[in-house]
Each structure stands twice: as structure tokens, then as C-alpha cells.
mmCIF file of C-alpha atoms and ligand atoms in Angstrom:
data_model
loop_
_atom_site.group_PDB
_atom_site.id
_atom_site.type_symbol
_atom_site.label_atom_id
_atom_site.label_comp_id
_atom_site.label_asym_id
_atom_site.label_seq_id
_atom_site.Cartn_x
_atom_site.Cartn_y
_atom_site.Cartn_z
ATOM 1 C CA MET A 20 108.528 93.250 121.351
ATOM 2 C CA ILE A 21 105.390 93.899 119.319
ATOM 3 C CA LEU A 22 104.477 91.474 116.533
ATOM 4 C CA SER A 23 102.546 93.046 113.649
ATOM 5 C CA PRO A 24 101.276 90.371 111.213
ATOM 6 C CA SER A 25 101.010 91.687 107.653
ATOM 7 C CA MET A 26 97.549 91.315 106.112
ATOM 8 C CA LEU A 27 99.279 91.120 102.720
ATOM 9 C CA SER A 28 99.729 87.399 103.383
ATOM 10 C CA SER A 29 96.220 86.854 104.770
ATOM 11 C CA ASP A 30 93.275 85.433 102.833
ATOM 12 C CA PHE A 31 91.826 88.561 101.138
ATOM 13 C CA SER A 32 88.485 86.825 100.599
ATOM 14 C CA ARG A 33 87.922 86.658 104.352
ATOM 15 C CA MET A 34 89.863 89.493 105.931
ATOM 16 C CA GLY A 35 87.213 90.172 108.596
ATOM 17 C CA ASP A 36 87.489 86.607 109.887
ATOM 18 C CA GLU A 37 91.285 86.821 109.713
ATOM 19 C CA LEU A 38 91.234 89.887 111.990
ATOM 20 C CA ALA A 39 88.992 88.092 114.472
ATOM 21 C CA ALA A 40 91.328 85.079 114.449
ATOM 22 C CA LEU A 41 94.358 87.305 115.071
ATOM 23 C CA LYS A 42 92.654 88.886 118.054
ATOM 24 C CA GLU A 43 91.670 85.456 119.358
ATOM 25 C CA ALA A 44 95.333 84.382 119.063
ATOM 26 C CA GLY A 45 96.478 87.224 121.313
ATOM 27 C CA ILE A 46 97.747 89.575 118.597
ATOM 28 C CA SER A 47 97.447 93.327 119.280
ATOM 29 C CA TRP A 48 98.813 95.007 116.128
ATOM 30 C CA VAL A 49 98.065 94.369 112.457
ATOM 31 C CA HIS A 50 100.100 95.689 109.498
ATOM 32 C CA TRP A 51 98.395 96.936 106.309
ATOM 33 C CA ASP A 52 100.540 97.154 103.163
ATOM 34 C CA VAL A 53 99.043 99.798 100.876
ATOM 35 C CA MET A 54 100.623 99.700 97.392
ATOM 36 C CA ASP A 55 99.902 101.939 94.398
ATOM 37 C CA GLY A 56 101.531 100.164 91.455
ATOM 38 C CA SER A 57 103.856 103.152 90.999
ATOM 39 C CA PHE A 58 106.044 103.598 94.081
ATOM 40 C CA VAL A 59 106.149 99.793 94.101
ATOM 41 C CA PRO A 60 105.235 97.400 91.274
ATOM 42 C CA ASN A 61 102.287 95.866 93.106
ATOM 43 C CA ILE A 62 98.746 97.130 93.871
ATOM 44 C CA THR A 63 96.866 96.058 97.001
ATOM 45 C CA PHE A 64 94.068 97.967 98.762
ATOM 46 C CA GLY A 65 93.251 101.467 99.984
ATOM 47 C CA PRO A 66 91.200 103.422 102.527
ATOM 48 C CA PRO A 67 87.735 101.941 101.733
ATOM 49 C CA VAL A 68 88.903 98.402 102.439
ATOM 50 C CA ILE A 69 90.605 99.417 105.676
ATOM 51 C CA LYS A 70 87.611 101.499 106.732
ATOM 52 C CA ASN A 71 85.230 98.565 106.318
ATOM 53 C CA LEU A 72 87.502 96.229 108.230
ATOM 54 C CA ARG A 73 87.948 98.795 110.989
ATOM 55 C CA LYS A 74 84.300 98.086 111.850
ATOM 56 C CA ARG A 75 85.226 94.461 112.472
ATOM 57 C CA SER A 76 88.323 94.962 114.611
ATOM 58 C CA ASP A 77 89.755 96.944 117.502
ATOM 59 C CA LEU A 78 93.358 95.837 116.841
ATOM 60 C CA PHE A 79 95.989 98.575 116.459
ATOM 61 C CA PHE A 80 96.037 99.385 112.720
ATOM 62 C CA ASP A 81 99.636 99.903 111.572
ATOM 63 C CA VAL A 82 99.272 101.231 108.015
ATOM 64 C CA HIS A 83 102.343 101.143 105.743
ATOM 65 C CA LEU A 84 101.893 103.395 102.711
ATOM 66 C CA MET A 85 103.978 102.348 99.725
ATOM 67 C CA ILE A 86 102.485 105.079 97.564
ATOM 68 C CA ARG A 87 103.746 108.220 95.853
ATOM 69 C CA GLU A 88 102.572 111.581 97.215
ATOM 70 C CA PRO A 89 101.048 110.085 100.381
ATOM 71 C CA GLU A 90 100.229 113.640 101.566
ATOM 72 C CA ARG A 91 97.227 113.563 99.217
ATOM 73 C CA HIS A 92 95.605 110.722 101.138
ATOM 74 C CA LEU A 93 96.273 111.402 104.829
ATOM 75 C CA GLU A 94 92.712 112.422 105.658
ATOM 76 C CA ALA A 95 91.295 109.372 103.921
ATOM 77 C CA PHE A 96 93.455 107.085 106.041
ATOM 78 C CA ALA A 97 92.584 108.973 109.231
ATOM 79 C CA ASP A 98 88.920 108.563 108.327
ATOM 80 C CA ALA A 99 89.511 104.861 107.612
ATOM 81 C CA GLY A 100 90.693 104.396 111.205
ATOM 82 C CA ALA A 101 94.473 104.081 110.878
ATOM 83 C CA ASP A 102 96.219 104.305 114.273
ATOM 84 C CA MET A 103 99.773 104.566 112.906
ATOM 85 C CA LEU A 104 100.353 105.951 109.415
ATOM 86 C CA VAL A 105 103.768 105.201 107.928
ATOM 87 C CA VAL A 106 105.092 107.091 104.898
ATOM 88 C CA HIS A 107 108.260 106.441 102.909
ATOM 89 C CA ALA A 108 111.008 109.072 103.010
ATOM 90 C CA GLU A 109 111.570 108.422 99.269
ATOM 91 C CA ALA A 110 107.918 109.201 98.461
ATOM 92 C CA CYS A 111 107.679 112.561 100.278
ATOM 93 C CA LEU A 112 108.907 115.827 98.849
ATOM 94 C CA HIS A 113 108.127 117.603 102.124
ATOM 95 C CA LEU A 114 108.661 114.883 104.680
ATOM 96 C CA HIS A 115 108.718 117.235 107.676
ATOM 97 C CA ARG A 116 105.354 118.702 106.749
ATOM 98 C CA THR A 117 103.793 115.318 106.038
ATOM 99 C CA LEU A 118 104.837 113.770 109.375
ATOM 100 C CA GLY A 119 103.420 116.798 111.192
ATOM 101 C CA ALA A 120 100.176 116.580 109.219
ATOM 102 C CA ILE A 121 99.716 112.907 110.167
ATOM 103 C CA ARG A 122 99.913 113.792 113.854
ATOM 104 C CA GLU A 123 97.583 116.739 113.436
ATOM 105 C CA LEU A 124 94.999 114.292 112.100
ATOM 106 C CA GLY A 125 95.267 112.358 115.374
ATOM 107 C CA MET A 126 97.335 109.419 114.122
ATOM 108 C CA ARG A 127 100.830 108.383 115.093
ATOM 109 C CA ALA A 128 103.423 109.135 112.449
ATOM 110 C CA GLY A 129 105.822 106.549 111.054
ATOM 111 C CA LEU A 130 108.772 106.957 108.705
ATOM 112 C CA ALA A 131 109.815 104.086 106.409
ATOM 113 C CA LEU A 132 113.215 103.753 104.734
ATOM 114 C CA ASN A 133 113.989 101.602 101.704
ATOM 115 C CA PRO A 134 117.098 99.404 101.921
ATOM 116 C CA ALA A 135 119.241 101.958 100.020
ATOM 117 C CA THR A 136 118.126 105.002 102.033
ATOM 118 C CA PRO A 137 120.559 106.057 104.783
ATOM 119 C CA VAL A 138 119.261 106.344 108.356
ATOM 120 C CA THR A 139 120.575 109.920 108.499
ATOM 121 C CA VAL A 140 117.342 111.062 106.794
ATOM 122 C CA LEU A 141 115.857 110.712 110.285
ATOM 123 C CA GLU A 142 118.068 113.330 111.847
ATOM 124 C CA HIS A 143 115.902 116.426 111.434
ATOM 125 C CA VAL A 144 112.495 114.770 111.760
ATOM 126 C CA MET A 145 113.078 112.548 114.773
ATOM 127 C CA ASP A 146 110.863 114.650 117.034
ATOM 128 C CA LEU A 147 107.982 114.224 114.566
ATOM 129 C CA THR A 148 108.381 110.453 114.249
ATOM 130 C CA ASP A 149 106.671 107.910 116.510
ATOM 131 C CA MET A 150 108.042 104.874 114.665
ATOM 132 C CA VAL A 151 110.867 104.251 112.217
ATOM 133 C CA LEU A 152 110.314 101.371 109.782
ATOM 134 C CA ILE A 153 113.461 99.810 108.361
ATOM 135 C CA MET A 154 112.683 97.854 105.180
ATOM 136 C CA THR A 155 114.665 94.635 105.236
ATOM 137 C CA VAL A 156 113.500 93.699 101.721
ATOM 138 C CA ASN A 157 112.737 95.925 98.748
ATOM 139 C CA PRO A 158 109.086 96.898 99.193
ATOM 140 C CA GLY A 159 106.398 95.478 96.936
ATOM 141 C CA PHE A 160 105.976 91.805 97.737
ATOM 142 C CA GLY A 161 105.707 89.355 100.589
ATOM 143 C CA GLY A 162 107.862 86.269 100.834
ATOM 144 C CA GLN A 163 111.230 87.816 99.951
ATOM 145 C CA LYS A 164 114.560 87.069 101.587
ATOM 146 C CA PHE A 165 115.800 89.243 104.484
ATOM 147 C CA ILE A 166 118.613 91.574 103.309
ATOM 148 C CA ALA A 167 121.471 90.850 105.719
ATOM 149 C CA SER A 168 122.784 94.440 105.800
ATOM 150 C CA GLY A 169 119.465 95.382 107.408
ATOM 151 C CA LEU A 170 120.864 94.300 110.785
ATOM 152 C CA ALA A 171 123.604 96.951 110.754
ATOM 153 C CA LYS A 172 121.045 99.501 109.652
ATOM 154 C CA ILE A 173 118.716 98.642 112.546
ATOM 155 C CA ARG A 174 121.676 99.059 114.917
ATOM 156 C CA ALA A 175 122.478 102.462 113.402
ATOM 157 C CA ALA A 176 118.874 103.607 113.718
ATOM 158 C CA ARG A 177 118.724 102.359 117.320
ATOM 159 C CA THR A 178 121.883 104.335 118.177
ATOM 160 C CA MET A 179 120.347 107.494 116.700
ATOM 161 C CA LEU A 180 117.027 107.005 118.490
ATOM 162 C CA ASN A 181 118.715 106.335 121.839
ATOM 163 C CA ARG A 182 120.276 109.786 121.752
ATOM 164 C CA GLN A 183 116.877 111.383 122.379
ATOM 165 C CA GLU A 184 114.849 111.424 125.580
ATOM 166 C CA ARG A 185 111.538 110.190 124.188
ATOM 167 C CA GLU A 186 110.877 106.671 123.005
ATOM 168 C CA THR A 187 110.431 106.009 119.303
ATOM 169 C CA LEU A 188 109.422 102.566 118.092
ATOM 170 C CA LEU A 189 111.746 100.821 115.642
ATOM 171 C CA GLN A 190 110.039 98.441 113.220
ATOM 172 C CA ALA A 191 111.681 95.924 110.891
ATOM 173 C CA ASP A 192 109.714 94.762 107.847
ATOM 174 C CA GLY A 193 110.490 92.051 105.306
ATOM 175 C CA GLY A 194 111.780 88.492 105.406
ATOM 176 C CA ILE A 195 111.271 88.073 109.158
ATOM 177 C CA SER A 196 110.615 84.647 110.711
ATOM 178 C CA PRO A 197 111.208 82.958 114.085
ATOM 179 C CA GLU A 198 114.617 81.934 112.679
ATOM 180 C CA ASN A 199 115.984 85.481 112.459
ATOM 181 C CA ALA A 200 113.664 87.370 114.854
ATOM 182 C CA GLY A 201 116.130 87.030 117.751
ATOM 183 C CA GLU A 202 119.018 88.783 116.037
ATOM 184 C CA ILE A 203 116.725 91.498 114.650
ATOM 185 C CA VAL A 204 115.445 92.338 118.135
ATOM 186 C CA MET A 205 119.000 92.124 119.509
ATOM 187 C CA ALA A 206 119.988 94.712 116.899
ATOM 188 C CA GLY A 207 117.401 97.080 118.365
ATOM 189 C CA ALA A 208 114.036 96.501 116.684
ATOM 190 C CA SER A 209 110.977 96.796 118.945
ATOM 191 C CA VAL A 210 108.261 95.943 116.378
ATOM 192 C CA LEU A 211 108.475 93.016 113.947
ATOM 193 C CA VAL A 212 106.307 92.728 110.842
ATOM 194 C CA ALA A 213 105.734 89.189 109.619
ATOM 195 C CA GLY A 214 103.749 88.237 106.533
ATOM 196 C CA SER A 215 104.513 84.894 104.925
ATOM 197 C CA ALA A 216 106.193 83.465 108.047
ATOM 198 C CA PHE A 217 103.102 84.246 110.120
ATOM 199 C CA PHE A 218 100.315 83.235 107.709
ATOM 200 C CA ASN A 219 101.878 79.912 106.833
ATOM 201 C CA GLY A 220 98.999 77.603 107.602
ATOM 202 C CA ALA A 221 99.687 76.911 111.285
ATOM 203 C CA PRO A 222 97.229 78.173 113.952
ATOM 204 C CA TYR A 223 97.898 81.858 114.666
ATOM 205 C CA ARG A 224 98.406 81.308 118.382
ATOM 206 C CA GLU A 225 101.168 78.809 117.555
ATOM 207 C CA ARG A 226 102.774 81.266 115.167
ATOM 208 C CA ARG A 227 102.718 84.026 117.765
ATOM 209 C CA GLU A 228 104.271 81.692 120.302
ATOM 210 C CA ALA A 229 106.971 80.629 117.808
ATOM 211 C CA PHE A 230 108.019 84.278 117.413
ATOM 212 C CA GLU A 231 107.927 84.859 121.172
ATOM 213 C CA LYS A 232 109.928 81.727 121.866
ATOM 214 C CA ALA A 233 112.579 82.891 119.420
ATOM 215 C CA LEU A 234 113.121 85.947 121.612
ATOM 216 C CA ALA A 235 113.151 84.196 124.969
HETATM 217 C C1 DX5 B 314 106.670 94.305 101.644
HETATM 218 C C2 DX5 B 314 105.772 94.669 102.787
HETATM 219 C C3 DX5 B 314 105.846 93.730 103.937
HETATM 220 C C4 DX5 B 314 105.442 92.314 103.601
HETATM 221 C C5 DX5 B 314 106.278 91.427 104.447
HETATM 222 O O1 DX5 B 314 106.626 95.313 100.713
HETATM 223 O O2 DX5 B 314 106.078 95.955 103.275
HETATM 224 O O3 DX5 B 314 105.078 94.217 105.041
HETATM 225 O O4 DX5 B 314 104.098 92.027 103.855
HETATM 226 O O5 DX5 B 314 106.082 90.117 104.058
HETATM 227 P P1 DX5 B 314 107.109 88.970 104.453
HETATM 228 O O6 DX5 B 314 107.100 88.884 105.953
HETATM 229 O O7 DX5 B 314 106.562 87.772 103.772
HETATM 230 O O8 DX5 B 314 108.469 89.386 103.942
HETATM 231 ZN ZN1 ZN B 315 104.981 96.528 105.157
#
């Protein structure tokens, strides 16, 4: 299991130090929630912020774009140092082309699905997808409650992905804590995003261990 703490819940006034503390705590991935105030109600940060912080960190940058027309910004995120670039199926008119373009820029390509979007959207783009992100809250904010039907959806996505030879990561995002991490991984998730339940004041090493213990 990979744990990807969401910087959305970090202290924005000291993100560089936060990244160093995550590394120190044994974390290997970090999740960046990019929001445009249109695809989702909220606005966060974009390529210049990520690019500056890239200089401070060698963690794996897992960048979740909650923006309309993400195809207009792929090069900017490649230049900013994104390792995995995740686009929403609902935000792409030409999803197949966009996933291919992300890979051509040297990044891994991720596909995110809102809670109401069926997993079948994956069917004809599976070979272009390195990670599927199942939203287990409606995107836009941290600290929301896990949508229970997300478990069945993770199982359905896992079944689809297991039909192919190659391995595709399956990420769950939203409302995840040590309390429900076990059942989410049992359902088939291989990457867990955690925002508010990770950045809750306790030392990061302790938080990481709490998630790991929940899966033992
Ligand atoms: C929500 C974001 C999530 C968010 C998760 O739109 O995609 O990554 O940071 O936060 P928590 O873990 O607090 O639900
Ligand atoms: Zn996210």
C-alpha cells in the first residue's frame, strides 16, 4: 500500500518544510490537489507553486487536476515536475488523447472518476492509464465524509483492472483515515490519499504508522 498525504491539508505558509517533514517521516508519495474554481468550487494552487516546491523535494509528486480542459496545461505540469498527472474523466472531451499526451510528456497518466461516474469509462483507455483514482467524496474540499458506496466501486474497478496483464495502481481519495483504511485496501485500493486524517497535529511518523497498523 502506498500512502499519499494530500498537501491540501498542510500548512500552506510552510509547504517546503512540510515536504521535508514528510520525507523525514518515511513518506514516499505526496498528493497535490489542483483546483480551478470551475470544475470544483474551490481554488488552490497551480504549476508555479508545484515547480518551486519541486526544488525542495524528491518525493513522488502525485498531481490531481480538478480543472476543466486539463489538456491546456499538461506541459506546464510536466515542466513543474509532476511524476503522475491525474485528470478527471468528466473534465476531458478527448480523454484518450489526453492520457496519451501525458505519457508522451514523460509523466505517468492517471484517470480520476467522480462518485457518480461509472467505472466502465475505463474500458477503452485502460492501456493508457497507470493509475485509476476513485473519488470517495465529491471533489473540492478536504475533511468530508467517505461515501460508503465507494467501496463497491473500488471492488468493481479492481475486477476490471485484474482482467489485464499489466499492473495499474488503484487510488482512493476522500474521507480516508486509519479507521476505514483496512476495508478500502481490502476492496482493492493500492494507493490511499489522506488529507485531514494525516495532517491532524500528530507527528507525521506516528500518522504514517497509524495507517500502516490499520492494514496489518
Ligand atoms: C478532495 C481532494 C482530496 C482531499 C482529501 O477534493 O481530492 O485529495 O485533499 O482530503 P481528506 O482526506 O480530508 O478527505
Ligand atoms: Zn485529491
